[in-house]
Short mmCIF file of C-alpha atoms in Angstrom, two decimals:
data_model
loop_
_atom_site.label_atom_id
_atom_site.label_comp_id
_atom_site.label_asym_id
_atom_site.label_seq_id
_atom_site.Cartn_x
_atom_site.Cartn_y
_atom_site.Cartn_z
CA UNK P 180 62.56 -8.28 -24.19
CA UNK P 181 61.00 -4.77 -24.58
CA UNK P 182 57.25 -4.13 -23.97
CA UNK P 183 54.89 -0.94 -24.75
CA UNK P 184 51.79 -0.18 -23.49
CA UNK P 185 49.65 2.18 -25.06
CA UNK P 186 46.11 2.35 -22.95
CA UNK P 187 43.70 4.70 -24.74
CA UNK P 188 42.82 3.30 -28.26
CA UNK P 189 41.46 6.68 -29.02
CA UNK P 190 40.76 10.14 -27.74
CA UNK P 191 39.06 13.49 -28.79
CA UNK P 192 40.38 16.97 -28.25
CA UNK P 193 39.81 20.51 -29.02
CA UNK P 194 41.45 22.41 -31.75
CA UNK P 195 44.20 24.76 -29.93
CA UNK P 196 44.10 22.58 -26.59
CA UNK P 197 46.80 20.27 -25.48
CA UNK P 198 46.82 16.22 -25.30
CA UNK P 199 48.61 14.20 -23.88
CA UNK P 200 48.86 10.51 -24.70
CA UNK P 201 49.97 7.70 -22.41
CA UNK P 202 53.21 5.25 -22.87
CA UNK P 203 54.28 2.84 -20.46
CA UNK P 204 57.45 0.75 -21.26
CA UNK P 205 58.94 -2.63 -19.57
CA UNK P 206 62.58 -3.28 -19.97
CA UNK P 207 65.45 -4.97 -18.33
CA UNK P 208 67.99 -2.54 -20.45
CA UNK P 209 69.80 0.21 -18.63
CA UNK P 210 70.29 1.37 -21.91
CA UNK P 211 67.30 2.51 -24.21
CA UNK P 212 65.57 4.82 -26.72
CA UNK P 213 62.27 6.09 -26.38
CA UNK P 214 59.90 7.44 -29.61
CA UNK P 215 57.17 8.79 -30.88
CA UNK P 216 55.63 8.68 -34.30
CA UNK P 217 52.25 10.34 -36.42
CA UNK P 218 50.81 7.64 -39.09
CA UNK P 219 48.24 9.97 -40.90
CA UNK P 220 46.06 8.08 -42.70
CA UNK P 221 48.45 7.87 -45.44
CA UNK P 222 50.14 5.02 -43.80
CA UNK P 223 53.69 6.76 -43.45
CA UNK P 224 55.32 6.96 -40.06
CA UNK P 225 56.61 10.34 -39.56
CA UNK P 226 59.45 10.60 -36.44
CA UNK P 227 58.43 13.06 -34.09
CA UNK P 228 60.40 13.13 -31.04
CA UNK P 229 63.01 10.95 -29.39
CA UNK P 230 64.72 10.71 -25.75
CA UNK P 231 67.60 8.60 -24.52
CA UNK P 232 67.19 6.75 -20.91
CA UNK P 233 70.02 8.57 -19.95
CA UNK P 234 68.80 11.98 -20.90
CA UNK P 235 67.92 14.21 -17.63
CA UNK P 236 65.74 16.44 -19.30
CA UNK P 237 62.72 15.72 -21.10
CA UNK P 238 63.24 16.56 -25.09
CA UNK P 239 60.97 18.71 -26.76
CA UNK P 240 60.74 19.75 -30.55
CA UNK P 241 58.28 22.55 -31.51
CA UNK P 242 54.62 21.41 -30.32
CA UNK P 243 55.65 18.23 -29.09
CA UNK P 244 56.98 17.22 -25.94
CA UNK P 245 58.10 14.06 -23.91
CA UNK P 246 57.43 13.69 -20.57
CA UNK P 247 59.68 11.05 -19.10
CA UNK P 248 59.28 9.26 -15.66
CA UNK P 249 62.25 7.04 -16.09
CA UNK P 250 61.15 5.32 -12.20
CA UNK P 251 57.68 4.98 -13.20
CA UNK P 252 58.80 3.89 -16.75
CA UNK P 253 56.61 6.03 -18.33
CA UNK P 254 56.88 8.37 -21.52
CA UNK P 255 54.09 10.24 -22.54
CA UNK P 256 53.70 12.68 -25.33
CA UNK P 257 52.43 15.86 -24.72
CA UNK P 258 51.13 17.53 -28.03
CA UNK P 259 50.62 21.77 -27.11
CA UNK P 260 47.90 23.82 -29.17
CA UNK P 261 46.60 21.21 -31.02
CA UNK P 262 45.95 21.44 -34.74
CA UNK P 263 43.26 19.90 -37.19
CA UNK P 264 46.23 18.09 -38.93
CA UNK P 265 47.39 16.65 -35.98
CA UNK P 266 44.61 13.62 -36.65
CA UNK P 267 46.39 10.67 -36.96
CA UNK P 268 47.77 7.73 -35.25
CA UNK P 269 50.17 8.08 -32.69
CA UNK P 270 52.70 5.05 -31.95
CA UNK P 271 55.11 5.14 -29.24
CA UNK P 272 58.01 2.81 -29.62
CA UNK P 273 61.55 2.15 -27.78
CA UNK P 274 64.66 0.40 -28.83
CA UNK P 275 67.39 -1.00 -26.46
CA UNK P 276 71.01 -1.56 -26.57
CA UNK P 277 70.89 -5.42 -27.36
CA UNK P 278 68.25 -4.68 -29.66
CA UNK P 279 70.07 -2.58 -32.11
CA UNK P 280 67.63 -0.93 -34.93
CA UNK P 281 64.95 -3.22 -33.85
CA UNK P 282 61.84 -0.70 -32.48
CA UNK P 283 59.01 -2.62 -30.62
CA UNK P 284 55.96 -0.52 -30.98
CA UNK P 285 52.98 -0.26 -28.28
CA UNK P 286 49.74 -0.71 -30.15
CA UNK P 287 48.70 2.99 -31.03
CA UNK P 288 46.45 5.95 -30.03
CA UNK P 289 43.81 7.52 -32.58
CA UNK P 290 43.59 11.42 -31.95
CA UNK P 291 40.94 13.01 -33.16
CA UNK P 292 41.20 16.58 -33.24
CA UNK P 293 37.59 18.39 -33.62
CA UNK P 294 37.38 21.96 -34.64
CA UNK J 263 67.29 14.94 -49.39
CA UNK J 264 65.07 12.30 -51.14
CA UNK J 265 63.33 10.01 -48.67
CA UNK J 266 62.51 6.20 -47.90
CA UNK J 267 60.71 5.21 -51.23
CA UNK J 268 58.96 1.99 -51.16
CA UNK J 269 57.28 0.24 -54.66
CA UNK J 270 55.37 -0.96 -55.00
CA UNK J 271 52.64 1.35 -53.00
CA UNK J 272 49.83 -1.07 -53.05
CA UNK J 273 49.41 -4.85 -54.44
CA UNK J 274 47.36 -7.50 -54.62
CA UNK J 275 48.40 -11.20 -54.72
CA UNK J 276 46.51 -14.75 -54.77
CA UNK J 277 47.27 -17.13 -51.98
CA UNK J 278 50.65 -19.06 -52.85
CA UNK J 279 51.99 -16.85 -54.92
CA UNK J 280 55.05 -14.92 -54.13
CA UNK J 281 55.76 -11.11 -53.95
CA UNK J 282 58.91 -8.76 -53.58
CA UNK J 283 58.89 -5.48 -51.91
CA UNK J 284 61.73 -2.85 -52.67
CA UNK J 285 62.79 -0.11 -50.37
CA UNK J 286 65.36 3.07 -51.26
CA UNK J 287 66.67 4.29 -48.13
CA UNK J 288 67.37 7.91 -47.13
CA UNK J 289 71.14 8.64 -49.76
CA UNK J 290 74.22 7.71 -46.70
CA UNK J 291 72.03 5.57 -44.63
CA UNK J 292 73.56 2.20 -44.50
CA UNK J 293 70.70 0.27 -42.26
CA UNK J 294 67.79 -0.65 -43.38
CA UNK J 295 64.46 -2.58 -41.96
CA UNK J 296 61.43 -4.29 -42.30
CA UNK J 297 58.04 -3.59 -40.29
CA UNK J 298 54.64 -5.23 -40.92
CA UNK J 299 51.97 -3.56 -39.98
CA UNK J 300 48.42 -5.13 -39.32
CA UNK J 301 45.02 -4.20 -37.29
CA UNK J 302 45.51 -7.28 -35.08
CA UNK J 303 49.17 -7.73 -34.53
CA UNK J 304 50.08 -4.19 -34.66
CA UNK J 305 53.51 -3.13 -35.64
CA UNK J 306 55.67 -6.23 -35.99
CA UNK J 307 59.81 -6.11 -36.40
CA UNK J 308 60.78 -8.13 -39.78
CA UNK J 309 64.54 -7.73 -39.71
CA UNK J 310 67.02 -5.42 -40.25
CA UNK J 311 70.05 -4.98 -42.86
CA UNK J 312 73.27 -2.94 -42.21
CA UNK J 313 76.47 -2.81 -44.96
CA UNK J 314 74.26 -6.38 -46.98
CA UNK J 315 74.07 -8.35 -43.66
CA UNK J 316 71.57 -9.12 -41.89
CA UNK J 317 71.65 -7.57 -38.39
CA UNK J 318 68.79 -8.63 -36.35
CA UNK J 319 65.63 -10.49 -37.44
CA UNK J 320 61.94 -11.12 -35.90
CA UNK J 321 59.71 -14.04 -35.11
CA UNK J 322 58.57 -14.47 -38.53
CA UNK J 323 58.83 -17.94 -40.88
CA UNK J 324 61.32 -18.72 -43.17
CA UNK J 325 58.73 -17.45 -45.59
CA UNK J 326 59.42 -13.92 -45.21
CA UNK J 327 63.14 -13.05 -46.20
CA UNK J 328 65.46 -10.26 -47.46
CA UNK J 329 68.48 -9.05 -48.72
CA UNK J 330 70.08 -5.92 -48.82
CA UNK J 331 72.32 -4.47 -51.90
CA UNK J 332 75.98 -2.49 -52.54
CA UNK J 333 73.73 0.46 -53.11
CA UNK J 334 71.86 -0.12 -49.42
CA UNK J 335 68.84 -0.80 -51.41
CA UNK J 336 66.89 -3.38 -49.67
CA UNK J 337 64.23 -5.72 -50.68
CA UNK J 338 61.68 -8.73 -48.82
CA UNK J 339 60.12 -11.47 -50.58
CA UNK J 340 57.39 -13.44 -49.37
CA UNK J 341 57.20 -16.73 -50.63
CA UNK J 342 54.12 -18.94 -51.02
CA UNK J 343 51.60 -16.10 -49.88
CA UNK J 344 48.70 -16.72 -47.03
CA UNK J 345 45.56 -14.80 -46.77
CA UNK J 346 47.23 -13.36 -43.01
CA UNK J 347 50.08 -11.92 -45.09
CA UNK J 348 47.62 -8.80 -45.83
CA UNK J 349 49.57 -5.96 -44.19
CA UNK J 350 51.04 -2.87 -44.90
CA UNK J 351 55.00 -3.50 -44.72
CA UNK J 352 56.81 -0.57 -43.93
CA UNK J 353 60.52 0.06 -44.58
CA UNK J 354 62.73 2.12 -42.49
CA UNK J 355 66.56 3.11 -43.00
CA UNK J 356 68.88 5.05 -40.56
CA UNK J 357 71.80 6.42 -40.61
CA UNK J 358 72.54 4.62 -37.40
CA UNK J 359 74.29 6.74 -34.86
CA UNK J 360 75.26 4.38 -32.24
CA UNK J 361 76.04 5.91 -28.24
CA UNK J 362 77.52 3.49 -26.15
CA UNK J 363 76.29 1.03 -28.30
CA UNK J 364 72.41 2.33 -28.62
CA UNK J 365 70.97 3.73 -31.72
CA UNK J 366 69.96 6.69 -30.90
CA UNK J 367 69.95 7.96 -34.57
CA UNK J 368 65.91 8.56 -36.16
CA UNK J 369 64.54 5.79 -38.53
CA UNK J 370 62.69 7.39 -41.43
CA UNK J 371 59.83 5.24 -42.56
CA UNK J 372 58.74 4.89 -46.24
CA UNK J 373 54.89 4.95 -46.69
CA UNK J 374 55.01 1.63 -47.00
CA UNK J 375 53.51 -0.98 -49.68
CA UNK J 376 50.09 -1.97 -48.63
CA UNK J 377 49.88 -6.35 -49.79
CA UNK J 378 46.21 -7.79 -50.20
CA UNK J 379 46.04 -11.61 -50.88
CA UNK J 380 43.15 -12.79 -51.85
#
């Protein structure tokens, strides 16, 4: 079984400074899929960034970038510059080769980005 | 490209009653699935359809089922509704890239269809 760990339930941060948001994962899988996803308050998960256990490099796409300590099983999002329409919840979520599709999700952060 | 469309967007239902969900995936993507989303369980794996089968399925009762069509339409039912049914059930489809037998392909959620039984 797969098992996320989000720890902060919510956070502030300056417009044009960078967060970072904390993911821990469990999982007896050598094989597995790591993401992150926005839910504005529209209720609409929009993909943001994915990165394979096998990966070596971290992935990155635009603003957002995934720092992964595969030995610490950790995968934390790192959001650069932020913006006022970067307010939303932020889920991070894996998948694993037996699993297929299926995503288990960790249980969110709220970012609140203040002006 | 058109997106995940989900109908209806919001509902409302009285306990026992029944309700179907419908979800469009992304035009080419052949798997679809089912998420409910509430404030105390969190996100919450339904099941998942891929070419009308069933592929994978949650912890949830026989209550909650599914099918998928030719077109890779999908849809859940609830039957017999309970007041801990209120959730927003999100639908995701992907085109399902598989590498060594990991998906490694993005889902692309709908906005979902928020359910409140009263």
């Amino acid at each position: 079984a797969q098992k996320i760990t989000q720890t902060q339930p919510g956070m502030f941060v300056q417009e044009k400074e960078a967060v970072t948001l904390d993911c821990t994962y469990d999982t007896s899988d050598q094989s597995y899929g790591l993401f992150w996803y926005k839910q504005p308050s529209s209720g609409e998960m929009i993909f943001l960034i994915y990165q394979g256990s096998y990966d070596e490099q971290n992935a990155t796409e635009g603003r957002y970038s995934l720092n992964f300590q595969k030995a610490r099983k950790s995968a934390n999002l790192v959001i650069s510059a932020s913006q006022l329409g970067d307010s939303a919840m932020y889920f991070c979520a894996m998948t694993a080769k037996a699993a297929g599709n299926k995503l288990t999700f960790g249980g969110g952060t709220r970012v609140l980005v203040k002006p | 490209k058109a997106g995940v469309t989900q109908t209806p967007r919001y509902l409302i239902k009285t306990r026992g009653q029944q309700v179907t969900l419908s979800c469009s995936p992304i035009s080419g993507h052949r798997s679809v699935s089912w998420y409910q989303q509430t404030p105390g369980q969190g996100l919450q794996f339904l099941f998942e359809y891929f070419s009308e089968t069933q592929r994978n399925k949650g912890n949830f009762p026989g209550r909650f089922s599914g099918r998928q069509f030719s077109n890779s339409r999908s849809e859940m039912n609830v039957s017999t509704l309970e007041l801990g049914d209120s959730a927003l059930y999100l639908c995701a489809s992907s085109s399902y890239v598989a590498s060594g037998g990991l998906n490694t392909g993005e889902l692309f959620f709908g906005e979902g269809s928020r359910l409140t039984v009263l």
